[in-house]
Amino acid sequence: DGGITQSPKYLFRKEGQNVTLSCEQNLNHDAMYWYRQDPGQGLRLIYYSQIVNDFQKGDIAEGYSVSREKKESFPLTVTSAQKNPTAFYLCASRSEGSGRNEQFFGPGTRLTVL
Amino acid sequence: QQQVKQSPQSLIVQKGGISIINCAYENTAFDYFPWYQQFPGKGPALLIAIRPDVSEKKEGRFTISFNKSAKQFSLHIMDSQPGDSATYFCAAGDTGKLIFGQGTTLQVKP
């Protein structure tokens, strides 16, 4: 069954702690993305990667870090420097070679800072 | 010049009616305009998408109308059903990146 998986579904964190959100895809897609969703603000791009071992900052990268060591994995770390990390985080992927621009989304991780 | 503005923020439609959501973009380099549907607690799913070389695209009850000169595009849901109740996002972009609108929460009343 091809798709994107995100774990965990719910995550609770104490202030001052770093936390890593997992994103895995078995679609053989080259590009992967992390978005943050807040009520009434749509989806905002945090980081994206179009190839292994390379990634670029999106519009709201401050307080976040990523790695892309494998094609199928793109974990996001929310650091203690992120001022307001409580949000719904969405991972997406896209095939570079197909000529299609469609981004496929995972089910999301809801992060709550206590 | 990177914003995508979406309206209305919320919409209530009777079953069988037409739902219309509008979006406006600024960057004329954008060449891909998708609409995503999102149910509560789930990730968005692509509903329908259009490229600027056509003015309209229809898939079932869903139609995108595209006005390149006005830099606007809209989603029309014909014969709206309670199962269409969800949040809808427009987006615009080119190869690689998308800019999303703020979303429209649609409620279809039975």
Short mmCIF file of C-alpha atoms in Angstrom, two decimals:
data_model
loop_
_atom_site.label_atom_id
_atom_site.label_comp_id
_atom_site.label_asym_id
_atom_site.label_seq_id
_atom_site.Cartn_x
_atom_site.Cartn_y
_atom_site.Cartn_z
CA ASP A 1 0.00 0.00 0.00
CA GLY A 2 1.72 3.16 -1.18
CA GLY A 3 1.50 6.35 0.78
CA ILE A 4 2.88 8.74 3.35
CA THR A 5 2.97 7.92 7.03
CA GLN A 6 3.49 10.37 9.87
CA SER A 7 4.10 9.47 13.45
CA PRO A 8 3.06 9.97 16.09
CA LYS A 9 -0.52 11.15 15.46
CA TYR A 10 -0.50 13.15 18.70
CA LEU A 11 2.55 14.50 20.49
CA PHE A 12 2.84 16.38 23.73
CA ARG A 13 5.96 18.31 24.66
CA LYS A 14 7.09 20.33 27.60
CA GLU A 15 8.41 23.81 26.98
CA GLY A 16 12.14 23.83 26.34
CA GLN A 17 12.26 20.35 24.86
CA ASN A 18 13.16 19.42 21.31
CA VAL A 19 10.90 16.93 19.56
CA THR A 20 11.18 15.07 16.25
CA LEU A 21 8.26 14.31 13.96
CA SER A 22 8.58 11.38 11.59
CA CYS A 23 7.59 11.34 7.91
CA GLU A 24 8.09 8.30 5.68
CA GLN A 25 6.92 7.71 2.10
CA ASN A 26 7.04 4.63 -0.11
CA LEU A 27 5.91 6.39 -3.28
CA ASN A 28 9.48 6.74 -4.55
CA HIS A 29 8.95 10.50 -4.66
CA ASP A 30 11.96 12.76 -4.92
CA ALA A 31 10.55 15.87 -3.23
CA MET A 32 9.26 16.11 0.33
CA TYR A 33 7.75 19.00 2.26
CA TRP A 34 6.83 20.03 5.79
CA TYR A 35 3.91 22.39 6.43
CA ARG A 36 2.46 23.88 9.56
CA GLN A 37 -1.31 24.40 9.80
CA ASP A 38 -2.91 26.83 12.24
CA PRO A 39 -6.62 27.70 12.34
CA GLY A 40 -7.50 30.32 9.75
CA GLN A 41 -3.98 30.52 8.31
CA GLY A 42 -3.86 27.80 5.73
CA LEU A 43 -0.72 25.75 5.24
CA ARG A 44 2.65 27.42 5.64
CA LEU A 45 5.82 25.86 4.29
CA ILE A 46 8.53 25.11 6.85
CA TYR A 47 11.17 23.20 4.85
CA TYR A 48 11.34 21.25 1.62
CA SER A 49 13.76 18.88 -0.04
CA GLN A 50 13.93 18.04 -3.72
CA ILE A 51 16.75 15.53 -3.47
CA VAL A 52 18.54 13.44 -0.87
CA ASN A 53 21.07 15.34 1.25
CA ASP A 54 19.69 18.72 0.18
CA PHE A 55 16.91 20.88 1.60
CA GLN A 56 15.74 24.50 1.56
CA LYS A 57 14.04 26.78 4.05
CA GLY A 58 10.43 27.64 3.50
CA ASP A 59 8.56 30.68 4.77
CA ILE A 60 8.65 29.85 8.48
CA ALA A 61 11.85 27.82 9.05
CA GLU A 62 12.96 29.55 12.26
CA GLY A 63 12.98 27.15 15.21
CA TYR A 64 12.82 24.04 13.01
CA SER A 65 15.42 21.71 11.51
CA VAL A 66 15.26 18.82 9.03
CA SER A 67 17.44 16.14 7.50
CA ARG A 68 17.14 14.12 4.30
CA GLU A 69 19.55 11.20 4.57
CA LYS A 70 17.25 8.77 2.76
CA LYS A 71 14.85 9.30 -0.12
CA GLU A 72 11.92 7.90 1.80
CA SER A 73 12.41 9.79 5.06
CA PHE A 74 12.22 13.50 5.96
CA PRO A 75 12.08 14.01 9.76
CA LEU A 76 11.30 17.42 11.25
CA THR A 77 12.72 18.57 14.58
CA VAL A 78 10.86 21.27 16.45
CA THR A 79 13.45 22.94 18.65
CA SER A 80 13.05 24.90 21.85
CA ALA A 81 13.74 28.03 19.79
CA GLN A 82 10.31 27.76 18.15
CA LYS A 83 8.22 30.28 20.06
CA ASN A 84 4.77 28.85 19.45
CA PRO A 85 5.08 25.23 18.31
CA THR A 86 1.54 24.04 19.09
CA ALA A 87 0.05 23.25 15.66
CA PHE A 88 -0.93 20.56 13.19
CA TYR A 89 2.10 19.46 11.14
CA LEU A 90 1.70 18.00 7.67
CA CYS A 91 4.25 16.21 5.54
CA ALA A 92 3.85 15.94 1.77
CA SER A 93 5.72 14.42 -1.14
CA ARG A 94 5.81 14.92 -4.91
CA SER A 95 7.31 13.09 -7.85
CA GLU A 96 9.89 15.22 -9.66
CA GLY A 97 10.10 13.17 -12.81
CA SER A 98 6.46 12.71 -13.71
CA GLY A 99 5.85 16.31 -14.78
CA ARG A 100 2.99 16.47 -12.30
CA ASN A 101 2.96 19.04 -9.54
CA GLU A 102 0.57 17.17 -7.25
CA GLN A 103 1.65 17.02 -3.64
CA PHE A 104 0.41 14.05 -1.64
CA PHE A 105 -0.15 14.67 2.06
CA GLY A 106 0.27 12.46 5.09
CA PRO A 107 -2.32 12.25 7.89
CA GLY A 108 -0.55 14.83 10.07
CA THR A 109 0.85 15.08 13.58
CA ARG A 110 -0.80 17.31 16.15
CA LEU A 111 1.81 18.77 18.47
CA THR A 112 0.79 20.34 21.77
CA VAL A 113 3.23 22.14 24.04
CA LEU A 114 2.27 21.91 27.69
CA GLN B 1 3.78 38.98 -4.71
CA GLN B 2 3.63 35.50 -3.24
CA GLN B 3 0.23 35.62 -1.53
CA VAL B 4 -2.86 33.66 -2.42
CA LYS B 5 -6.05 35.20 -1.05
CA GLN B 6 -9.07 32.96 -0.55
CA SER B 7 -12.69 33.87 0.19
CA PRO B 8 -15.03 33.39 1.87
CA GLN B 9 -13.57 32.13 5.13
CA SER B 10 -16.72 30.09 5.77
CA LEU B 11 -19.72 29.09 3.70
CA ILE B 12 -23.08 27.49 4.47
CA VAL B 13 -25.04 25.96 1.60
CA GLN B 14 -28.22 23.95 1.44
CA LYS B 15 -28.09 20.42 0.08
CA GLY B 16 -28.38 20.53 -3.70
CA GLY B 17 -27.09 24.08 -3.93
CA ILE B 18 -23.94 25.43 -5.55
CA SER B 19 -20.89 26.21 -3.43
CA ILE B 20 -18.47 28.79 -4.81
CA ILE B 21 -15.04 29.56 -3.38
CA ASN B 22 -12.75 32.18 -4.86
CA CYS B 23 -9.00 32.70 -4.92
CA ALA B 24 -6.71 35.41 -6.20
CA TYR B 25 -2.98 35.23 -6.78
CA GLU B 26 -0.30 37.78 -7.53
CA ASN B 27 2.64 36.02 -9.12
CA THR B 28 2.15 35.68 -12.88
CA ALA B 29 4.84 32.98 -12.98
CA PHE B 30 2.54 30.52 -11.23
CA ASP B 31 1.46 27.75 -13.61
CA TYR B 32 -0.35 25.23 -11.43
CA PHE B 33 -3.55 25.85 -9.47
CA PRO B 34 -4.88 22.97 -7.35
CA TRP B 35 -7.76 22.72 -4.92
CA TYR B 36 -7.44 20.49 -1.86
CA GLN B 37 -10.17 19.10 0.39
CA GLN B 38 -9.48 18.45 4.05
CA PHE B 39 -11.65 16.68 6.62
CA PRO B 40 -11.10 17.36 10.35
CA GLY B 41 -7.98 15.68 11.71
CA LYS B 42 -6.88 14.45 8.28
CA GLY B 43 -4.34 15.56 5.70
CA PRO B 44 -5.51 17.49 2.62
CA ALA B 45 -6.31 15.52 -0.53
CA LEU B 46 -6.15 16.85 -4.08
CA LEU B 47 -9.61 17.50 -5.47
CA ILE B 48 -8.96 19.07 -8.86
CA ALA B 49 -6.24 21.16 -10.51
CA ILE B 50 -5.84 23.40 -13.52
CA ARG B 51 -3.06 24.94 -15.59
CA PRO B 52 -3.34 28.47 -17.02
CA ASP B 53 -3.70 27.34 -20.64
CA VAL B 54 -7.38 26.44 -20.07
CA SER B 55 -10.21 28.53 -18.61
CA GLU B 56 -12.25 25.73 -17.10
CA LYS B 57 -11.87 22.17 -15.91
CA LYS B 58 -14.66 19.90 -14.73
CA GLU B 59 -14.47 16.65 -12.81
CA GLY B 60 -17.83 15.31 -11.76
CA ARG B 61 -19.57 17.89 -9.57
CA PHE B 62 -16.38 19.96 -9.18
CA THR B 63 -15.39 22.70 -11.62
CA ILE B 64 -12.46 25.11 -11.62
CA SER B 65 -12.93 28.40 -13.49
CA PHE B 66 -9.72 30.24 -14.28
CA ASN B 67 -9.29 33.89 -15.30
CA LYS B 68 -5.67 34.48 -16.21
CA SER B 69 -6.00 38.22 -16.91
CA ALA B 70 -7.66 38.84 -13.55
CA LYS B 71 -5.34 36.41 -11.76
CA GLN B 72 -8.31 34.70 -10.17
CA PHE B 73 -9.68 31.18 -10.04
CA SER B 74 -12.64 29.61 -8.34
CA LEU B 75 -14.05 26.26 -7.29
CA HIS B 76 -17.68 25.46 -7.99
CA ILE B 77 -19.32 22.49 -6.29
CA MET B 78 -22.57 21.62 -8.00
CA ASP B 79 -25.37 19.74 -6.23
CA SER B 80 -23.56 20.16 -2.89
CA GLN B 81 -23.97 17.25 -0.48
CA PRO B 82 -23.55 16.98 3.30
CA GLY B 83 -20.53 14.76 2.62
CA ASP B 84 -18.85 17.75 0.95
CA SER B 85 -18.69 19.50 4.33
CA ALA B 86 -14.98 20.07 4.80
CA THR B 87 -12.28 22.72 4.56
CA TYR B 88 -11.15 23.64 1.06
CA PHE B 89 -7.79 25.16 0.19
CA CYS B 90 -6.75 26.71 -3.06
CA ALA B 91 -3.07 26.88 -3.93
CA ALA B 92 -0.87 28.32 -6.61
CA GLY B 93 2.67 27.58 -7.60
CA ASP B 94 5.19 26.35 -10.08
CA THR B 95 7.43 23.33 -10.16
CA GLY B 96 8.33 22.43 -6.62
CA LYS B 97 6.47 24.84 -4.35
CA LEU B 98 2.88 25.75 -3.60
CA ILE B 99 1.45 28.80 -1.83
CA PHE B 100 -1.82 28.01 -0.08
CA GLY B 101 -4.85 30.17 0.57
CA GLN B 102 -6.22 30.54 4.08
CA GLY B 103 -8.96 27.94 3.60
CA THR B 104 -12.76 27.93 3.43
CA THR B 105 -14.87 25.89 5.80
CA LEU B 106 -17.91 24.59 3.92
CA GLN B 107 -21.00 23.32 5.70
CA VAL B 108 -23.71 21.73 3.59
CA LYS B 109 -27.01 21.56 5.44
CA PRO B 110 -29.33 18.60 4.77
#
